[in-house]
Amino acid sequence: MSRGPAQFMPREKGAAPLDVMIGIMAFLAALALGASLLADRASLGWRAGLSNRLTVQILVPAHGDAPRELVRETAAALAVLRATPGIAHAAALSETEMQNLVEPWLGKGSLVAELPLPALIDAEVIPGAPVDLISLTARLKKVAPDSQLDDHSRWLARLKNLADTITWTAYAILILIAVATAASVTFATRAGLAAHHEMVSLLHQMGARAGFIARAFEQHFALSTFAASALGATVAALLFLTAGSLEVFGMEAVPFLPPIALKLREVAWFAAVPLAAALIAWITARLSVLAVVRKIY
Amino acid sequence: MVRFENVGMRYGAGPEVLRGVTFSLDAGSFTFLTGLSGAGKTTLLKLIYVAEPPSRGLITLFGNDMATTRRRDFPAIRRRIGVVFQDFRLLEHLSAFDNVALPLRLAGRHEGDYEHDVEELLSWVGLGDRMHAKPATLSGGEQQRIAIARAVVARPDLLIADEPTGNVDAEIGARLIRLFAELNRLGTTVLIATHDRALIESTKAREMRLVDGRLVELRTAIRA
């Protein structure tokens, strides 16, 4: 039998509407947290994959014998790249690699084979080596007029912006959910105080300190919030893990983007959701009760 | 122990319920408070058990001037007072045992320390076999006895009872009065508000009567 102040709170039967609401909010908070973790990981992955790399694209020439001219320009561009100090490695992508690249957008089939695909050269820069991109572009244009040099800086900046936007949006959602949780618990605490006014008044009359009465409520709300939000966060975790297992079987949830499966250590962050929710409920309930009880003579 | 000087009380902008009430209760005294319904008995008791502040006048409890006592010291003063409320005010979700043990728990005592005392007291008021029952399953008289047991269990310095025998038969009523007398003999100051003339006449205690909000001393304690 519990002997703490919480025992003075009557046991509610069944899930209270507040528990349902907090469970849903915890589910949404966990989704937002998962999204921010995925955005962080994707951003790191994209940057790791594209940093220290240059791509030279040679468009299909619009003049003369296009296929032959494409091969010539590609070979000339490769020679310029390999002769440039600071470039460790340069290689043209094979036809199969090119088809694999466009496959997610255009699918497999004869359509892709018939398309006049440009040539792509992937070059790796020695980390830290200074490569004069303006000069390199000029030299490439001289031998391969249809070439375009891309150091991915614009793409990387946009990816970083995208990842940052997702992360900050997730943080904003988390803050909104925290505020909503606090507001809900405040409302529920006040409703609880009104419903249990007789109990509060009696305890107060018998000499219970405001802190003792507050503990009865804060324990009740912190425990029920923890249970409800743990359920919500668990459902969200299962959702991410299920998405991961679908990807294992080749059913990619979102093509072109990094996998939405979270690793176990990332899912462990979800444990923070019920802990934070319980803490918010604890503090909110305490402050609400103290404010009300201290108004009683 | 309790001292009222020219105390007046009104609720909001209403008429004065108590007017110029002056009296004192000495430590270890036994006093009845009488008066017609609406005379202000319950209001006077509320002022004594620190449920309401007076509109005017001076109240001193256990040597503390309540007008200057800090609010944070009120709980300690309230814990020295046992109250039997007219409407019992039992917590419906707690058993008879837990209701009676409430003051002891608020005082920070552990169940192991008081379990025997609470059981003994419940047996004494005739509820030894109902100690795990919830108030809703008990009769009015049984609830009243739980309320009385709760008020006396911590051996308060001051016991205030508002119509404590209103719902019990004569035999139980006499038994409860013996309980109050025994507590009084052990040093508790007792103040009982009642209409029950037989109860008052059965003792030689002091009687104060409220008439239209004014206090009249009807009988001083008769020394045996």
PDB file of N, CA and C in Angstrom, chain A residues 1-11 196-210 212-213 292-297, chain B residues 49-54 66 71-76 78-79 83 85 87-91 93-94 97-99 102-103 105-106 111 114 150:
ATOM      1  N   MET A   1       0.849  -1.198   0.000  1.00  0.00           N
ATOM      2  CA  MET A   1       0.000   0.000   0.000  1.00  0.00           C
ATOM      3  C   MET A   1       0.889   1.253   0.000  1.00  0.00           C
ATOM      4  N   SER A   2       0.598   2.168  -0.899  1.00  0.00           N
ATOM      5  CA  SER A   2       1.411   3.385  -0.995  1.00  0.00           C
ATOM      6  C   SER A   2       1.172   4.272   0.221  1.00  0.00           C
ATOM      7  N   ARG A   3       2.240   4.809   0.791  1.00  0.00           N
ATOM      8  CA  ARG A   3       2.085   5.676   1.950  1.00  0.00           C
ATOM      9  C   ARG A   3       2.430   7.125   1.647  1.00  0.00           C
ATOM     10  N   GLY A   4       2.802   7.387   0.399  1.00  0.00           N
ATOM     11  CA  GLY A   4       3.176   8.748   0.032  1.00  0.00           C
ATOM     12  C   GLY A   4       1.951   9.610  -0.165  1.00  0.00           C
ATOM     13  N   PRO A   5       2.182  10.922  -0.377  1.00  0.00           N
ATOM     14  CA  PRO A   5       1.046  11.822  -0.589  1.00  0.00           C
ATOM     15  C   PRO A   5       0.153  11.393  -1.743  1.00  0.00           C
ATOM     16  N   ALA A   6       0.731  10.708  -2.758  1.00  0.00           N
ATOM     17  CA  ALA A   6      -0.063  10.321  -3.935  1.00  0.00           C
ATOM     18  C   ALA A   6      -1.235   9.435  -3.557  1.00  0.00           C
ATOM     19  N   GLN A   7      -1.142   8.747  -2.414  1.00  0.00           N
ATOM     20  CA  GLN A   7      -2.235   7.859  -2.035  1.00  0.00           C
ATOM     21  C   GLN A   7      -3.524   8.623  -1.723  1.00  0.00           C
ATOM     22  N   PHE A   8      -3.394   9.923  -1.463  1.00  0.00           N
ATOM     23  CA  PHE A   8      -4.595  10.690  -1.160  1.00  0.00           C
ATOM     24  C   PHE A   8      -5.400  11.004  -2.413  1.00  0.00           C
ATOM     25  N   MET A   9      -4.760  10.824  -3.577  1.00  0.00           N
ATOM     26  CA  MET A   9      -5.487  11.048  -4.832  1.00  0.00           C
ATOM     27  C   MET A   9      -6.325   9.803  -5.121  1.00  0.00           C
ATOM     28  N   PRO A  10      -7.595   9.977  -5.407  1.00  0.00           N
ATOM     29  CA  PRO A  10      -8.405   8.814  -5.765  1.00  0.00           C
ATOM     30  C   PRO A  10      -7.887   8.182  -7.043  1.00  0.00           C
ATOM     31  N   ARG A  11      -7.920   6.863  -7.120  1.00  0.00           N
ATOM     32  CA  ARG A  11      -7.497   6.161  -8.342  1.00  0.00           C
ATOM     33  C   ARG A  11      -8.575   6.333  -9.411  1.00  0.00           C
ATOM     34  N   HIS A 196     -11.391  17.599  -6.619  1.00  0.00           N
ATOM     35  CA  HIS A 196     -10.986  17.079  -5.301  1.00  0.00           C
ATOM     36  C   HIS A 196     -10.852  18.217  -4.295  1.00  0.00           C
ATOM     37  N   HIS A 197     -11.657  19.240  -4.520  1.00  0.00           N
ATOM     38  CA  HIS A 197     -11.571  20.414  -3.646  1.00  0.00           C
ATOM     39  C   HIS A 197     -11.757  20.029  -2.177  1.00  0.00           C
ATOM     40  N   GLU A 198     -12.720  19.134  -1.935  1.00  0.00           N
ATOM     41  CA  GLU A 198     -13.012  18.730  -0.564  1.00  0.00           C
ATOM     42  C   GLU A 198     -11.783  18.079   0.075  1.00  0.00           C
ATOM     43  N   MET A 199     -11.106  17.222  -0.709  1.00  0.00           N
ATOM     44  CA  MET A 199      -9.920  16.540  -0.183  1.00  0.00           C
ATOM     45  C   MET A 199      -8.808  17.554   0.106  1.00  0.00           C
ATOM     46  N   VAL A 200      -8.587  18.444  -0.851  1.00  0.00           N
ATOM     47  CA  VAL A 200      -7.521  19.447  -0.689  1.00  0.00           C
ATOM     48  C   VAL A 200      -7.827  20.329   0.515  1.00  0.00           C
ATOM     49  N   SER A 201      -9.079  20.754   0.598  1.00  0.00           N
ATOM     50  CA  SER A 201      -9.473  21.631   1.688  1.00  0.00           C
ATOM     51  C   SER A 201      -9.301  20.917   3.034  1.00  0.00           C
ATOM     52  N   LEU A 202      -9.664  19.631   3.083  1.00  0.00           N
ATOM     53  CA  LEU A 202      -9.545  18.874   4.338  1.00  0.00           C
ATOM     54  C   LEU A 202      -8.074  18.709   4.741  1.00  0.00           C
ATOM     55  N   LEU A 203      -7.244  18.300   3.768  1.00  0.00           N
ATOM     56  CA  LEU A 203      -5.820  18.123   4.073  1.00  0.00           C
ATOM     57  C   LEU A 203      -5.224  19.437   4.566  1.00  0.00           C
ATOM     58  N   HIS A 204      -5.605  20.523   3.882  1.00  0.00           N
ATOM     59  CA  HIS A 204      -5.123  21.853   4.274  1.00  0.00           C
ATOM     60  C   HIS A 204      -5.574  22.166   5.696  1.00  0.00           C
ATOM     61  N   GLN A 205      -6.859  21.857   5.972  1.00  0.00           N
ATOM     62  CA  GLN A 205      -7.417  22.152   7.285  1.00  0.00           C
ATOM     63  C   GLN A 205      -6.748  21.332   8.388  1.00  0.00           C
ATOM     64  N   MET A 206      -6.323  20.132   8.030  1.00  0.00           N
ATOM     65  CA  MET A 206      -5.722  19.263   9.041  1.00  0.00           C
ATOM     66  C   MET A 206      -4.241  19.556   9.245  1.00  0.00           C
ATOM     67  N   GLY A 207      -3.753  20.571   8.543  1.00  0.00           N
ATOM     68  CA  GLY A 207      -2.370  20.974   8.791  1.00  0.00           C
ATOM     69  C   GLY A 207      -1.365  20.476   7.768  1.00  0.00           C
ATOM     70  N   ALA A 208      -1.862  19.986   6.615  1.00  0.00           N
ATOM     71  CA  ALA A 208      -0.916  19.573   5.563  1.00  0.00           C
ATOM     72  C   ALA A 208      -0.322  20.826   4.934  1.00  0.00           C
ATOM     73  N   ARG A 209       0.976  20.815   4.721  1.00  0.00           N
ATOM     74  CA  ARG A 209       1.611  21.957   4.065  1.00  0.00           C
ATOM     75  C   ARG A 209       1.273  21.932   2.575  1.00  0.00           C
ATOM     76  N   ALA A 210       1.393  23.119   1.947  1.00  0.00           N
ATOM     77  CA  ALA A 210       1.071  23.224   0.513  1.00  0.00           C
ATOM     78  C   ALA A 210       1.934  22.241  -0.286  1.00  0.00           C
ATOM     79  N   PHE A 212       3.059  19.357   0.601  1.00  0.00           N
ATOM     80  CA  PHE A 212       2.565  17.987   0.767  1.00  0.00           C
ATOM     81  C   PHE A 212       1.390  17.741  -0.170  1.00  0.00           C
ATOM     82  N   ILE A 213       0.470  18.705  -0.214  1.00  0.00           N
ATOM     83  CA  ILE A 213      -0.695  18.559  -1.096  1.00  0.00           C
ATOM     84  C   ILE A 213      -0.237  18.563  -2.553  1.00  0.00           C
ATOM     85  N   VAL A 292      -2.766  27.478  -6.264  1.00  0.00           N
ATOM     86  CA  VAL A 292      -4.160  27.400  -5.800  1.00  0.00           C
ATOM     87  C   VAL A 292      -4.220  27.250  -4.276  1.00  0.00           C
ATOM     88  N   VAL A 293      -3.398  26.335  -3.728  1.00  0.00           N
ATOM     89  CA  VAL A 293      -3.483  26.052  -2.283  1.00  0.00           C
ATOM     90  C   VAL A 293      -3.089  27.281  -1.473  1.00  0.00           C
ATOM     91  N   ARG A 294      -2.123  28.035  -1.977  1.00  0.00           N
ATOM     92  CA  ARG A 294      -1.669  29.196  -1.204  1.00  0.00           C
ATOM     93  C   ARG A 294      -2.707  30.306  -1.165  1.00  0.00           C
ATOM     94  N   LYS A 295      -3.729  30.187  -2.015  1.00  0.00           N
ATOM     95  CA  LYS A 295      -4.805  31.188  -1.970  1.00  0.00           C
ATOM     96  C   LYS A 295      -5.811  30.843  -0.877  1.00  0.00           C
ATOM     97  N   ILE A 296      -5.798  29.541  -0.433  1.00  0.00           N
ATOM     98  CA  ILE A 296      -6.718  29.152   0.647  1.00  0.00           C
ATOM     99  C   ILE A 296      -6.156  29.729   1.937  1.00  0.00           C
ATOM    100  N   TYR A 297      -7.036  30.231   2.814  1.00  0.00           N
ATOM    101  CA  TYR A 297      -6.571  30.830   4.073  1.00  0.00           C
ATOM    102  C   TYR A 297      -5.868  29.803   4.935  1.00  0.00           C
TER     103      TYR A 297
ATOM    104  N   TYR B  49     -10.486  26.947  14.517  1.00  0.00           N
ATOM    105  CA  TYR B  49      -9.605  25.973  13.845  1.00  0.00           C
ATOM    106  C   TYR B  49      -8.951  26.525  12.574  1.00  0.00           C
ATOM    107  N   VAL B  50      -8.855  27.847  12.512  1.00  0.00           N
ATOM    108  CA  VAL B  50      -8.061  28.563  11.493  1.00  0.00           C
ATOM    109  C   VAL B  50      -8.522  28.229  10.074  1.00  0.00           C
ATOM    110  N   ALA B  51      -9.841  28.193   9.891  1.00  0.00           N
ATOM    111  CA  ALA B  51     -10.367  27.972   8.544  1.00  0.00           C
ATOM    112  C   ALA B  51     -10.733  29.293   7.893  1.00  0.00           C
ATOM    113  N   GLU B  52     -10.957  30.310   8.721  1.00  0.00           N
ATOM    114  CA  GLU B  52     -11.333  31.632   8.206  1.00  0.00           C
ATOM    115  C   GLU B  52     -10.630  32.693   9.042  1.00  0.00           C
ATOM    116  N   PRO B  53     -10.307  33.811   8.424  1.00  0.00           N
ATOM    117  CA  PRO B  53      -9.789  34.937   9.222  1.00  0.00           C
ATOM    118  C   PRO B  53     -10.957  35.771   9.740  1.00  0.00           C
ATOM    119  N   PRO B  54     -10.827  36.367  10.912  1.00  0.00           N
ATOM    120  CA  PRO B  54     -11.945  37.203  11.406  1.00  0.00           C
ATOM    121  C   PRO B  54     -12.009  38.518  10.622  1.00  0.00           C
ATOM    122  N   MET B  66      -2.838  35.508  15.870  1.00  0.00           N
ATOM    123  CA  MET B  66      -3.046  35.003  14.508  1.00  0.00           C
ATOM    124  C   MET B  66      -2.977  36.107  13.448  1.00  0.00           C
ATOM    125  N   ARG B  71       1.854  32.931   7.666  1.00  0.00           N
ATOM    126  CA  ARG B  71       0.985  31.899   7.091  1.00  0.00           C
ATOM    127  C   ARG B  71       1.675  30.530   7.075  1.00  0.00           C
ATOM    128  N   ARG B  72       2.989  30.534   6.906  1.00  0.00           N
ATOM    129  CA  ARG B  72       3.684  29.245   6.835  1.00  0.00           C
ATOM    130  C   ARG B  72       3.703  28.533   8.185  1.00  0.00           C
ATOM    131  N   ASP B  73       3.347  29.281   9.258  1.00  0.00           N
ATOM    132  CA  ASP B  73       3.288  28.634  10.573  1.00  0.00           C
ATOM    133  C   ASP B  73       1.892  28.101  10.880  1.00  0.00           C
ATOM    134  N   PHE B  74       0.919  28.414  10.016  1.00  0.00           N
ATOM    135  CA  PHE B  74      -0.448  27.950  10.249  1.00  0.00           C
ATOM    136  C   PHE B  74      -0.565  26.417  10.276  1.00  0.00           C
ATOM    137  N   PRO B  75       0.086  25.692   9.328  1.00  0.00           N
ATOM    138  CA  PRO B  75      -0.081  24.226   9.350  1.00  0.00           C
ATOM    139  C   PRO B  75       0.301  23.607  10.697  1.00  0.00           C
ATOM    140  N   ALA B  76       1.373  24.102  11.300  1.00  0.00           N
ATOM    141  CA  ALA B  76       1.795  23.535  12.589  1.00  0.00           C
ATOM    142  C   ALA B  76       0.741  23.808  13.655  1.00  0.00           C
ATOM    143  N   ARG B  78      -2.504  24.272  13.034  1.00  0.00           N
ATOM    144  CA  ARG B  78      -3.681  23.449  12.709  1.00  0.00           C
ATOM    145  C   ARG B  78      -3.477  22.006  13.160  1.00  0.00           C
ATOM    146  N   ARG B  79      -2.235  21.522  13.089  1.00  0.00           N
ATOM    147  CA  ARG B  79      -2.001  20.120  13.495  1.00  0.00           C
ATOM    148  C   ARG B  79      -2.166  19.919  14.994  1.00  0.00           C
ATOM    149  N   VAL B  83     -10.418  18.279  14.848  1.00  0.00           N
ATOM    150  CA  VAL B  83     -11.751  18.817  14.561  1.00  0.00           C
ATOM    151  C   VAL B  83     -12.698  17.684  14.166  1.00  0.00           C
ATOM    152  N   PHE B  85     -15.938  17.525  12.280  1.00  0.00           N
ATOM    153  CA  PHE B  85     -16.815  18.384  11.472  1.00  0.00           C
ATOM    154  C   PHE B  85     -18.247  17.871  11.532  1.00  0.00           C
ATOM    155  N   ASP B  87     -20.318  17.734   9.177  1.00  0.00           N
ATOM    156  CA  ASP B  87     -20.610  16.874   8.015  1.00  0.00           C
ATOM    157  C   ASP B  87     -19.500  15.816   7.827  1.00  0.00           C
ATOM    158  N   PHE B  88     -18.773  15.542   8.862  1.00  0.00           N
ATOM    159  CA  PHE B  88     -17.751  14.479   8.962  1.00  0.00           C
ATOM    160  C   PHE B  88     -16.511  14.730   8.092  1.00  0.00           C
ATOM    161  N   ARG B  89     -16.720  15.065   6.807  1.00  0.00           N
ATOM    162  CA  ARG B  89     -15.632  15.320   5.853  1.00  0.00           C
ATOM    163  C   ARG B  89     -14.626  14.169   5.815  1.00  0.00           C
ATOM    164  N   LEU B  90     -15.125  12.979   5.570  1.00  0.00           N
ATOM    165  CA  LEU B  90     -14.239  11.819   5.405  1.00  0.00           C
ATOM    166  C   LEU B  90     -13.820  11.737   3.939  1.00  0.00           C
ATOM    167  N   LEU B  91     -12.641  11.204   3.687  1.00  0.00           N
ATOM    168  CA  LEU B  91     -12.202  11.003   2.304  1.00  0.00           C
ATOM    169  C   LEU B  91     -12.799   9.689   1.812  1.00  0.00           C
ATOM    170  N   HIS B  93     -12.461   7.833  -0.768  1.00  0.00           N
ATOM    171  CA  HIS B  93     -11.672   6.770  -1.403  1.00  0.00           C
ATOM    172  C   HIS B  93     -10.719   6.084  -0.425  1.00  0.00           C
ATOM    173  N   LEU B  94     -10.707   6.559   0.830  1.00  0.00           N
ATOM    174  CA  LEU B  94      -9.844   5.914   1.825  1.00  0.00           C
ATOM    175  C   LEU B  94     -10.695   5.059   2.765  1.00  0.00           C
ATOM    176  N   PHE B  97      -9.749   2.931   8.341  1.00  0.00           N
ATOM    177  CA  PHE B  97      -8.418   2.946   8.968  1.00  0.00           C
ATOM    178  C   PHE B  97      -7.606   4.132   8.445  1.00  0.00           C
ATOM    179  N   ASP B  98      -7.555   4.285   7.112  1.00  0.00           N
ATOM    180  CA  ASP B  98      -6.731   5.348   6.528  1.00  0.00           C
ATOM    181  C   ASP B  98      -7.272   6.730   6.854  1.00  0.00           C
ATOM    182  N   ASN B  99      -8.601   6.848   6.936  1.00  0.00           N
ATOM    183  CA  ASN B  99      -9.168   8.138   7.329  1.00  0.00           C
ATOM    184  C   ASN B  99      -8.738   8.514   8.744  1.00  0.00           C
ATOM    185  N   LEU B 102      -5.079   9.579   9.087  1.00  0.00           N
ATOM    186  CA  LEU B 102      -4.673  10.764   8.318  1.00  0.00           C
ATOM    187  C   LEU B 102      -3.838  11.778   9.123  1.00  0.00           C
ATOM    188  N   PRO B 103      -4.294  12.203  10.302  1.00  0.00           N
ATOM    189  CA  PRO B 103      -3.502  13.202  11.049  1.00  0.00           C
ATOM    190  C   PRO B 103      -2.106  12.687  11.400  1.00  0.00           C
ATOM    191  N   ARG B 105      -0.384  10.514   9.671  1.00  0.00           N
ATOM    192  CA  ARG B 105       0.416  10.508   8.443  1.00  0.00           C
ATOM    193  C   ARG B 105       0.877  11.926   8.108  1.00  0.00           C
ATOM    194  N   LEU B 106      -0.011  12.879   8.312  1.00  0.00           N
ATOM    195  CA  LEU B 106       0.373  14.274   8.040  1.00  0.00           C
ATOM    196  C   LEU B 106       1.470  14.731   8.998  1.00  0.00           C
ATOM    197  N   GLU B 111       3.470   4.029   9.343  1.00  0.00           N
ATOM    198  CA  GLU B 111       2.331   3.161   9.642  1.00  0.00           C
ATOM    199  C   GLU B 111       2.645   2.167  10.757  1.00  0.00           C
ATOM    200  N   TYR B 114       1.930   3.541  14.235  1.00  0.00           N
ATOM    201  CA  TYR B 114       0.592   3.910  14.722  1.00  0.00           C
ATOM    202  C   TYR B 114      -0.488   2.863  14.417  1.00  0.00           C
ATOM    203  N   ARG B 150     -10.740  10.145  14.097  1.00  0.00           N
ATOM    204  CA  ARG B 150      -9.711  10.886  13.357  1.00  0.00           C
ATOM    205  C   ARG B 150      -9.307  12.157  14.117  1.00  0.00           C
TER     206      ARG B 150
END
